[in-house]
Coordinates of C-alpha atoms in Angstrom, one line a residue:
X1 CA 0.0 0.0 0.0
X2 CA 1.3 3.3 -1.2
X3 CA 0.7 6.7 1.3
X4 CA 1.8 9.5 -0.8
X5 CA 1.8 12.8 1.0
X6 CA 1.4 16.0 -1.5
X7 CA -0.8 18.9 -1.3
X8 CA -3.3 20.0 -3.7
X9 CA -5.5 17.3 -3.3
X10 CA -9.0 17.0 -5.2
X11 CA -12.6 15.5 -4.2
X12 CA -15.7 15.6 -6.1
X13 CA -19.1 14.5 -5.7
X14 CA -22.7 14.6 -6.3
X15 CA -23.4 17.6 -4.3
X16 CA -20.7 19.8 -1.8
X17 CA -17.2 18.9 -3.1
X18 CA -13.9 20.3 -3.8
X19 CA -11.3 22.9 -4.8
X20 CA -10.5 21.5 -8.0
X21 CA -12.1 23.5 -11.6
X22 CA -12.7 22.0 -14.6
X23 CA -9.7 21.7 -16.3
X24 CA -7.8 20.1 -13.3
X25 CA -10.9 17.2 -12.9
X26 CA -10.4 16.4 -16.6
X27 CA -6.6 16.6 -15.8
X28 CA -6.9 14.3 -13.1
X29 CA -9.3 12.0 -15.2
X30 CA -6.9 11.6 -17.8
X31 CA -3.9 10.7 -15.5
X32 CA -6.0 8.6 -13.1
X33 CA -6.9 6.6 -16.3
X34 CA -3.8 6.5 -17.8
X35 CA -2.0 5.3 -14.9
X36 CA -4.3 2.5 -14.0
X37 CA -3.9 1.4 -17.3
X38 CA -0.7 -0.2 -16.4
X39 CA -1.8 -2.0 -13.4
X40 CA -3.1 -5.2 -15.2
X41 CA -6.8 -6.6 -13.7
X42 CA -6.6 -3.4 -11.3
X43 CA -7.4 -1.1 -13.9
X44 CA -10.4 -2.4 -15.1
X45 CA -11.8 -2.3 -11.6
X46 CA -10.7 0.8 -10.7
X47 CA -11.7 3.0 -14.2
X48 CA -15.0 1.9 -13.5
X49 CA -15.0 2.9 -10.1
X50 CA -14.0 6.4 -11.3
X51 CA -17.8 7.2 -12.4
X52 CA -19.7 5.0 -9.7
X53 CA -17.2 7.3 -6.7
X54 CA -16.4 10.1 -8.6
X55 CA -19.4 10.6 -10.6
X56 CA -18.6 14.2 -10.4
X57 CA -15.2 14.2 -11.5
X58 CA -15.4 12.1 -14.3
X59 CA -17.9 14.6 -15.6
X60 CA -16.0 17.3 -15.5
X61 CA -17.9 19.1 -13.1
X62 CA -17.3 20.9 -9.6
X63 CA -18.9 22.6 -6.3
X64 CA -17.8 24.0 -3.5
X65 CA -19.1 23.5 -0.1
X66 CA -21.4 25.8 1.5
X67 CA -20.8 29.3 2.6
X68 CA -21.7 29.6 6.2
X69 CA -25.0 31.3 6.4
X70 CA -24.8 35.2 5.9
X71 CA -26.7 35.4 9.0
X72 CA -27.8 33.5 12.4
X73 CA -30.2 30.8 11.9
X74 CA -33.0 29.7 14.0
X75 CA -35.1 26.5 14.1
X76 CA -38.8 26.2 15.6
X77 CA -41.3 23.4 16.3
X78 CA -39.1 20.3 16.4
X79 CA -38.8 17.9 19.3
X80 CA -35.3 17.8 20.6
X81 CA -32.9 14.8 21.5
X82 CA -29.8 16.4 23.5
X83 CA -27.5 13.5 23.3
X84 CA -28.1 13.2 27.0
X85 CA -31.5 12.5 28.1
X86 CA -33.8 9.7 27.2
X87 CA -36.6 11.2 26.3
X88 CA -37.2 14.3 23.9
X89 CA -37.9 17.9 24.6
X90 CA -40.9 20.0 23.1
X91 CA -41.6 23.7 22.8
X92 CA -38.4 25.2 21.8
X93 CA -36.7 27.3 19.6
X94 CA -32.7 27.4 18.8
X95 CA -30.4 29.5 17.6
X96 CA -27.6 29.2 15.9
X97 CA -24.8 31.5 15.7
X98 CA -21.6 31.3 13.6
X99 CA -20.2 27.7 13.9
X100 CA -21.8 27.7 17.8
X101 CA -25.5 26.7 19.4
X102 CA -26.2 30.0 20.2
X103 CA -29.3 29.6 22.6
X104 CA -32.0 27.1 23.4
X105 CA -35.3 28.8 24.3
X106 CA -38.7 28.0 25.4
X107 CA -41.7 28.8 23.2
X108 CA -41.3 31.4 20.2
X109 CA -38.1 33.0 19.4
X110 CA -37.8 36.6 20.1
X111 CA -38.6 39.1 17.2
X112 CA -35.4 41.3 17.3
X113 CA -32.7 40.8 14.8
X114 CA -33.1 39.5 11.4
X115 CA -32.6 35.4 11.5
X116 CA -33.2 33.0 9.1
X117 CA -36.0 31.2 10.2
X118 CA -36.5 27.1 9.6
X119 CA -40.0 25.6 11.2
X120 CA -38.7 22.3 11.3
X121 CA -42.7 21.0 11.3
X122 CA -42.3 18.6 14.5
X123 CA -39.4 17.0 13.2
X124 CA -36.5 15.7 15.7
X125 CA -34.2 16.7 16.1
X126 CA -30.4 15.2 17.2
X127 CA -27.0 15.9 17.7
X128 CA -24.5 14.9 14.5
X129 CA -23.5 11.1 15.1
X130 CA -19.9 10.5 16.0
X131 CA -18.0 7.2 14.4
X132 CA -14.9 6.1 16.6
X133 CA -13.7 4.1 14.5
X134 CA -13.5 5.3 10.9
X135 CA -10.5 4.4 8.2
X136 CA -11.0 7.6 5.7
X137 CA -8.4 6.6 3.1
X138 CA -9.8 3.0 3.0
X139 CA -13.3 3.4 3.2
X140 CA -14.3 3.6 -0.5
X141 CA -11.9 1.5 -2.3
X142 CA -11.2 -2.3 -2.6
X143 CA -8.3 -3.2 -0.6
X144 CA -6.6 -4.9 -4.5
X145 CA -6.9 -1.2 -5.9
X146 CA -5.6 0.1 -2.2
X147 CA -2.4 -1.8 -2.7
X148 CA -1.8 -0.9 -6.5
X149 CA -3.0 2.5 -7.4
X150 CA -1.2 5.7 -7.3
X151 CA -1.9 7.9 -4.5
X152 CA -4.0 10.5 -5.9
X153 CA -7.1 8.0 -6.8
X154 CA -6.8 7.2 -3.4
X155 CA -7.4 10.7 -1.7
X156 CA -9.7 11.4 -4.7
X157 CA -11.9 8.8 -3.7
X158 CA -11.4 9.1 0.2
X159 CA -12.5 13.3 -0.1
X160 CA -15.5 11.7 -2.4
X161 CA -16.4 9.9 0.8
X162 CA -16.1 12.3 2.9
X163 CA -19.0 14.3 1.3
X164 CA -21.3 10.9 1.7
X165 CA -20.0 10.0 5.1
X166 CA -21.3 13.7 6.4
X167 CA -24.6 13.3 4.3
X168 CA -25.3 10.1 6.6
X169 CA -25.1 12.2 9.4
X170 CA -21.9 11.9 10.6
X171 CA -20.0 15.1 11.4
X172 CA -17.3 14.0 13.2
X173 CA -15.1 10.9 12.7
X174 CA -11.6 9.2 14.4
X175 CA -9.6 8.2 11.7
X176 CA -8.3 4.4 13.2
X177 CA -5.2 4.0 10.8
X178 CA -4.1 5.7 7.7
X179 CA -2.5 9.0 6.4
X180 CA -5.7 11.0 6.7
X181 CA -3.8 14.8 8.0
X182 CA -4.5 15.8 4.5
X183 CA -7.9 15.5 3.9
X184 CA -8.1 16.6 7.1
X185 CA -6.7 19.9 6.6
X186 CA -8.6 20.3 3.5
X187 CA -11.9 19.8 5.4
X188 CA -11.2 22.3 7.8
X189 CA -9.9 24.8 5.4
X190 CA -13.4 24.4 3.7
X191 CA -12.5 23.0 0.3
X192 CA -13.8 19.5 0.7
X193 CA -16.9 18.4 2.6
X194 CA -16.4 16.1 4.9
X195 CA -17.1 15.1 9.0
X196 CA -14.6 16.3 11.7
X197 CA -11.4 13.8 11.6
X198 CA -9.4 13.7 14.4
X199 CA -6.8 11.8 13.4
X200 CA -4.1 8.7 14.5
X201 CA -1.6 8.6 11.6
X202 CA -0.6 5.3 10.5
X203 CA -1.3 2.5 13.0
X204 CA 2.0 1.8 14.3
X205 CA 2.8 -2.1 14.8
X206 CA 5.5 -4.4 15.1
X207 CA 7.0 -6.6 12.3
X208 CA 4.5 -9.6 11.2
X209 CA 1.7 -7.1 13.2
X210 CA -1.9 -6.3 12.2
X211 CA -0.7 -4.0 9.4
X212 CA 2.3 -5.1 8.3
X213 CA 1.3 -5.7 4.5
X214 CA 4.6 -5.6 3.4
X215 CA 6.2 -7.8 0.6
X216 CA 8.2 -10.4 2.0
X217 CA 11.2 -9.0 0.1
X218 CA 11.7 -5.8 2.2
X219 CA 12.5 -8.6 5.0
X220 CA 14.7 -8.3 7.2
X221 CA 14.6 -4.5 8.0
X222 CA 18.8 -3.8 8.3
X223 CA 21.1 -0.9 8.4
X224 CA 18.1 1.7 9.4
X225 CA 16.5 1.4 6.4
X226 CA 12.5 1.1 6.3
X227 CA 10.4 0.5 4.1
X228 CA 8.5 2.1 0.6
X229 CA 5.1 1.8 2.7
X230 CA 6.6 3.2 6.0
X231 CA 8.1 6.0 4.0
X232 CA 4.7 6.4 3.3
X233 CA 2.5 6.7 5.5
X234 CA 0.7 3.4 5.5
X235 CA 2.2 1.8 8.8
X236 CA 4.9 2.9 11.2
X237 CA 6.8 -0.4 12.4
X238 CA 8.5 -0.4 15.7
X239 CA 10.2 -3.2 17.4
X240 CA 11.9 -1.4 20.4
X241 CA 10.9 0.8 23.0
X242 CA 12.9 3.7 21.9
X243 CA 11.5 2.9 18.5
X244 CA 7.9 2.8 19.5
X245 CA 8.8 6.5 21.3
X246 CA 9.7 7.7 18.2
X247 CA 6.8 6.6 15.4
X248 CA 4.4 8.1 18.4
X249 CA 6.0 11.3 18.4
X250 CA 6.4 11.1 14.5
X251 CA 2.7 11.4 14.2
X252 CA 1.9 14.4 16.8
X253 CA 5.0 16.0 15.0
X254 CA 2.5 15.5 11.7
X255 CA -0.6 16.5 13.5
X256 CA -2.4 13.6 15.2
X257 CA -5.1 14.2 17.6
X258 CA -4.1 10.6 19.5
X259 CA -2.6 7.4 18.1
X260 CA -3.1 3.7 17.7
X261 CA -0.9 1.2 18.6
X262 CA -1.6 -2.6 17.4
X263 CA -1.9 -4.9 20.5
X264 CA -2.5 -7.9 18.6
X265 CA -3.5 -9.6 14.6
X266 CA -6.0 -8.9 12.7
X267 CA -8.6 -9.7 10.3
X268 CA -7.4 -8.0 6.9
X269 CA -3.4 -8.8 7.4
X270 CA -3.5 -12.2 6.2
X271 CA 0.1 -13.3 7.9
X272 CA -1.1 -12.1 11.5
X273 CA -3.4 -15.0 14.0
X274 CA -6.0 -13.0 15.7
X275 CA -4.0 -14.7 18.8
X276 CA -0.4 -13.5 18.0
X277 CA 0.6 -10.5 20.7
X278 CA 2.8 -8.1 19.5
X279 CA 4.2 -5.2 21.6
X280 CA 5.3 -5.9 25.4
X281 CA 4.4 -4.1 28.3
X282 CA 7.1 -2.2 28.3
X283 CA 6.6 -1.0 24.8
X284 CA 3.2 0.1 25.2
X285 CA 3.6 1.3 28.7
X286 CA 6.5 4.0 25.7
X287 CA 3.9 4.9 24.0
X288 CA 1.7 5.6 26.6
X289 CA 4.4 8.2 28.4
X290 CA 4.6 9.6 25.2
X291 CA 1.4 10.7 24.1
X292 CA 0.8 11.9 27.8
X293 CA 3.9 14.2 27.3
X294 CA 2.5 15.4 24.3
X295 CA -1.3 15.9 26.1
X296 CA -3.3 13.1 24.3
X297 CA -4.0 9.1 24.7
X298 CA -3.2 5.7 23.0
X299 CA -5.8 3.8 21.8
X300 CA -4.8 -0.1 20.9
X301 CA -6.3 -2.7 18.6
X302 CA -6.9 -5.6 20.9
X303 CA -9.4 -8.5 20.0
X304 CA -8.4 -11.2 23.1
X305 CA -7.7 -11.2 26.8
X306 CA -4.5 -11.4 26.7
X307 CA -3.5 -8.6 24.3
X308 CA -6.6 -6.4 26.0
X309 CA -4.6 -7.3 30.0
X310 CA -1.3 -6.4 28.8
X311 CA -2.8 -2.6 27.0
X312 CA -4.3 -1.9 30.4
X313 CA -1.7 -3.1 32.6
X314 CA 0.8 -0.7 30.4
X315 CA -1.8 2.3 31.0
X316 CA -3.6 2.4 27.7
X317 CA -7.4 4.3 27.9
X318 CA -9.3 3.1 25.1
X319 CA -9.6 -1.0 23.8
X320 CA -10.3 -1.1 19.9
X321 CA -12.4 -4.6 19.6
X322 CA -12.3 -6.4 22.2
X323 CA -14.9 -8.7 20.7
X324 CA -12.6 -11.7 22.4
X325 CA -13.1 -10.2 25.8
X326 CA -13.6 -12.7 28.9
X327 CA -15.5 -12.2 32.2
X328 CA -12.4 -11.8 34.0
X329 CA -11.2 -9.1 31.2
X330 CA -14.5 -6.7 31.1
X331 CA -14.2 -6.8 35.1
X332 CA -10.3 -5.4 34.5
X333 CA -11.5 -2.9 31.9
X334 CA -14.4 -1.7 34.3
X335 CA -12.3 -1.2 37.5
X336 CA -9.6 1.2 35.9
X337 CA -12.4 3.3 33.8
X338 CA -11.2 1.6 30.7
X339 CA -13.3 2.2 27.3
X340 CA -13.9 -0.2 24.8
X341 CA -14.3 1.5 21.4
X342 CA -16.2 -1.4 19.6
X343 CA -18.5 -2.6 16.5
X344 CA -21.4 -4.4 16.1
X345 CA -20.5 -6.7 14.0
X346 CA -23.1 -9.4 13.5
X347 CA -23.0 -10.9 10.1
X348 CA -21.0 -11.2 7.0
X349 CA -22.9 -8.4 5.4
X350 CA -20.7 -6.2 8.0
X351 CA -17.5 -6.7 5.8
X352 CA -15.9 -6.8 2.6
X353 CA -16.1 -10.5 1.0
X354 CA -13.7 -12.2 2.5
X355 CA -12.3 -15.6 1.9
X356 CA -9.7 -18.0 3.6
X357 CA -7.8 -17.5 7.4
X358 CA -9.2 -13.5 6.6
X359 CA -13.0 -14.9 6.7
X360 CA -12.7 -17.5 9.3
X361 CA -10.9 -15.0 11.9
X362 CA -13.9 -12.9 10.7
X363 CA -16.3 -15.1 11.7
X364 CA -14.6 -15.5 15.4
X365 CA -15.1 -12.2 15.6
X366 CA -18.7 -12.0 14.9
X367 CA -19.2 -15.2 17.3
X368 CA -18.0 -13.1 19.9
X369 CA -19.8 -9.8 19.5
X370 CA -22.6 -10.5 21.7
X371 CA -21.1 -12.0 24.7
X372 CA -19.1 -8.7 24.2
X373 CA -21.7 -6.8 24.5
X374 CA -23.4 -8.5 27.3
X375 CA -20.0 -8.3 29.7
X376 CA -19.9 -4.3 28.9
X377 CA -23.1 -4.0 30.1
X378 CA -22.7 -6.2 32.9
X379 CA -19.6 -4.4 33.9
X380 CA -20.9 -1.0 33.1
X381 CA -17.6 -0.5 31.0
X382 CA -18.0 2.7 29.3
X383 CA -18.5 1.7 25.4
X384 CA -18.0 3.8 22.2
X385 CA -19.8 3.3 19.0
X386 CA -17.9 2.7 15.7
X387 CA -18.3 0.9 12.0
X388 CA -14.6 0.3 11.1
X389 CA -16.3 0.0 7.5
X390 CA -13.5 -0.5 5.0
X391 CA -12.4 -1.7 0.9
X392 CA -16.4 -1.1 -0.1
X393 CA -18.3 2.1 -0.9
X394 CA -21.6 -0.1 -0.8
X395 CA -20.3 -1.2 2.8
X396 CA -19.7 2.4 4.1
X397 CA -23.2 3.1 3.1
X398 CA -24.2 1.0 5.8
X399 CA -22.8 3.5 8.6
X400 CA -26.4 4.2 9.9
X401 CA -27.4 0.7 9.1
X402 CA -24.5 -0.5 11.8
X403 CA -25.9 1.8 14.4
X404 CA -29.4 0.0 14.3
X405 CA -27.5 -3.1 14.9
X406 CA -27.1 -1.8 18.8
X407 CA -30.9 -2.0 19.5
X408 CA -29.8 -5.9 19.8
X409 CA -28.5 -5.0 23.4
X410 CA -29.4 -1.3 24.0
X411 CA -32.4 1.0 23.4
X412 CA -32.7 3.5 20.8
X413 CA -32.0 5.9 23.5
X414 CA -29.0 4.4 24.6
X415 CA -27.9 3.3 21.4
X416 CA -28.3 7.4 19.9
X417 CA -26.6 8.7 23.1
X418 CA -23.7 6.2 22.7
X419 CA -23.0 7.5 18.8
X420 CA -23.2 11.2 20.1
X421 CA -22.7 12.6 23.8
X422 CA -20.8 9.1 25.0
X423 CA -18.2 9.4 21.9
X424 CA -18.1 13.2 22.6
X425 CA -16.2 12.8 26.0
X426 CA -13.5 9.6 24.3
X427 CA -12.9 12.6 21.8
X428 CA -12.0 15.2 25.1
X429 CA -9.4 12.7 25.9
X430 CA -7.6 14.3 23.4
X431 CA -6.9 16.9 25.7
X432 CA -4.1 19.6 25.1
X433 CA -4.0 17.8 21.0
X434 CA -7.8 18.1 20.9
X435 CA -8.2 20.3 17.1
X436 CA -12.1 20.7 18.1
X437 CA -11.9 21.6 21.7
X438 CA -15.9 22.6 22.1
X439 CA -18.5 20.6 23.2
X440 CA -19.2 17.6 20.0
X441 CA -22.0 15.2 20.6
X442 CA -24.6 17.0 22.4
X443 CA -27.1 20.2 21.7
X444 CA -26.4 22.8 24.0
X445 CA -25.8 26.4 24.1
X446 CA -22.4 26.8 23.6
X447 CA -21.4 23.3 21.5
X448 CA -20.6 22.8 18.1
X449 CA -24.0 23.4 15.6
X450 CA -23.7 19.9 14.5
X451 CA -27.6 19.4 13.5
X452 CA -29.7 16.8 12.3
X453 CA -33.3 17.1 11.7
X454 CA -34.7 13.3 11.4
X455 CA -38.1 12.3 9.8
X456 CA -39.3 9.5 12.2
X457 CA -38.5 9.2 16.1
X458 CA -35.3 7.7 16.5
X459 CA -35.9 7.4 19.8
X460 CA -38.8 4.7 19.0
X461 CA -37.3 3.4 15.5
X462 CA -33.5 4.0 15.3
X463 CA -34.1 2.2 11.9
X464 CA -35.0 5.7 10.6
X465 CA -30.8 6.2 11.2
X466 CA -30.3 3.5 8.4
X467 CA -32.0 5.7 5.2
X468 CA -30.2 8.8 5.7
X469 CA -31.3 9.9 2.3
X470 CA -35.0 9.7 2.9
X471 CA -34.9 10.4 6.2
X472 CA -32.3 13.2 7.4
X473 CA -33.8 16.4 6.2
X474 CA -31.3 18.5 7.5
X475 CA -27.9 18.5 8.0
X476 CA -25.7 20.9 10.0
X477 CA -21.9 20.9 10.6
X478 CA -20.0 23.9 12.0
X479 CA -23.4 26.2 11.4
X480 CA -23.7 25.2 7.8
X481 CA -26.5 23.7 6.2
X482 CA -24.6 21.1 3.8
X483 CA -28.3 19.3 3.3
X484 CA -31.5 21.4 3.4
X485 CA -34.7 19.9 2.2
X486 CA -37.0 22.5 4.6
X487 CA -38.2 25.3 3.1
X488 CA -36.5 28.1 5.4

């Protein structure tokens, strides 16, 4: 897998997209073309991809995202889910001002000023959902096109699904792994639509860890050297402490808001058991230190007891997985305030197709989702909703549809609160590194105007969540209306 790291970059799509004009979409058209027309089998898959991810681009044609509204914006009649309480809130009115929730009112707004206002008819109204665990470079394409394509398809298609992964209703993300400071920064500088990403860097392993896709010919690492996919930005391999110091303090230097650390293998590395350990106490206990000198956290991929017992004893705050977990484990995790950032991952139909060891590990995952689940509620470990939806556009369409998968061991309620206000405080523990330091997850005066405006009660029939399309008629990030269907 190649992480190239050059500004400029372009994303287009169907409504809000990038910086590029016309001349540099047709630009990139031609070269995206021309250079997958070398890759054998992957070009074929990946030309055609170009009109079904880039519809936009392929065409030719451009948008920007939306100015922020020329002045402060009030909604009326809707029913109102904080991210906080279980039930929902009538007779108010809010305001919004500038990127901030401005104030939130009981009966009709007052008359001064000049607003615009948006009745939202008795609609609901939530906070933006929150996705902890998001891959934003590897989202949208098929993991063969990941590994053989140059760079710029890559971001191309990751800024394309940025626009679709707000439109579902997700403002704010945490990138899990990948090279993502770029499309990051081009977010925030408002040329590319796209959620919030606070973002980990590469996930830094150890050799033969979760991650380590590289050809067996750049073994054995000697004289210093590393290798083509370290140089860029794909994974950060560290084998010592001092090494595991440094790729942590590599990615702050670049910008992370925390990083990730692989505790044990995975599912998608096809040389790494699920079972195999990989960095010793000591070497997490580094990293640890290090990201508390630089004010932030470690969170570590960690599907069994074992690897879950070591991240905690070493001082680590947040448990990626953990679908593995024991009795004895979730007890562990609950006693030191430990959160498990998890997925609901019930069925195939929650992954890429997958065949061989990277299916069956699969499948031991999704055996152990509900006993999971059942040991974090019996231990009242604090638990963070995320998709970790990756090599399928069709697959990261089912963001919402994940979500509704929680009503299998929480309410609606619950199940809402845990994808917004619960999320919200694992993001604070970003602390001093934290790029979005207001309140995210929650509707109240003062926080972030992340807005959605639901058809339906979510509280009642979270399946609502899984349609965005149909059923999200508004959708606010940062005070602007990227999705309007209300007549204002």
């Amino acid at each position: 897998m190649s992480w190239q790291k050059y500004g400029g970059k372009t994303s287009i799509s169907s409504s809000f997209s990038c910086l590029c004009n016309k001349a540099l979409a047709q630009y990139a058209n031609r070269r995206i073309s021309t250079d997958l027309s070398r890759r054998g089998f992957v070009a074929g898959m990946a030309a055609s991809m170009l009109s079904v991810i880039l519809p936009d681009l392929a065409r030719g044609q451009t948008t920007n995202p939306p100015a922020a509204p020329d002045r402060p914006v009030t909604f009326t009649n809707f029913m109102l889910f904080d991210g906080k309480s279980s039930t929902l809130r009538h007779g108010l009115y809010l305001s919004v001002d500038g990127n901030r929730i401005g104030h939130i009112g009981s009966g009709q707004p007052p008359s001064t000023g000049n607003p615009m206002l948006i009745d939202c008819g008795g609609r609901v109204m939530i906070p933006g959902l929150i996705d902890m665990h998001w891959h934003s470079l590897l989202a949208a394409l098929p993991i063969q096109v990941l590994l053989q394509v140059d760079m710029g398809f890559v971001y191309l298609a990751a800024s394309a699904e940025a626009q679709r992964t707000l439109l579902r209703g997700f403002t704010t993300v945490r990138d899990a792994g990948g090279p993502a400071f770029v499309l990051r920064q081009a977010i925030d500088g408002g040329m590319v639509s796209g959620p919030r990403i606070y973002v980990s860097g590469p996930m830094i392993t150890t050799t033969g860890g979760h991650g380590d896709f590289r050809p067996l010919a750049d073994i054995p690492r000697s004289g210093g050297q590393i290798s083509q996919m370290e140089r860029d930005g794909s994974i950060a391999i560290a084998d010592t402490e001092d090494e595991v110091r440094l790729r942590v303090r590599e990615q702050f230097l670049q910008g992370a808001s925390q990083v990730k650390l692989v505790g044990c293998g995975g599912v998608s590395t096809p040389r790494s058991p699920l079972d195999m350990l990989t960095f010793t106490q000591p070497q997490l206990r580094a990293a640890v230190e290090t990201a508390s000198d630089w004010g932030s956290y470690v969170l570590v991929h960690a599907y069994t007891p074992e690897a879950i017992q070591r991240s905690i004893s070493a001082g680590v705050q947040c448990i990626e997985h953990g679908h593995l977990m024991d009795d004895k484990t979730a007890a562990i995790m609950a006693k030191n305030g430990t959160w498990l950032s998890t997925q609901p991952f019930v069925d195939e139909n929650d992954a890429a197709s997958l065949t061989g060891p990277a299916r069956e590990k699969f499948m031991e995952v999704i055996a152990g989702t509900d006993n999971m689940y059942k040991l974090a509620r019996k231990h009242g470990i604090k638990t963070a909703f995320g998709t970790d939806l990756i090599f399928s556009p069709v697959l990261a369409a089912r963001q919402g549809v994940m979500l509704t998968h929680m009503t299998r061991w929480y309410s609606p309620a619950e199940a809402l609160t845990m994808a917004t206000a619960a999320n919200g405080r694992l993001l604070a523990l970003t602390g001093e590194r934290n790029p979005y330091p207001g309140k995210l997850g929650v509707i109240e005066e003062g926080g972030y105007a992340d807005l959605l405006l639901v058809d339906g009660n979510p509280l009642e029939n979270l399946d609502v969540i899984a349609d965005p399309e149909k059923n999200l008629r508004i959708v606010m990030k940062d005070g602007r209306l990227y999705k309007n269907t209300i007549v204002a």
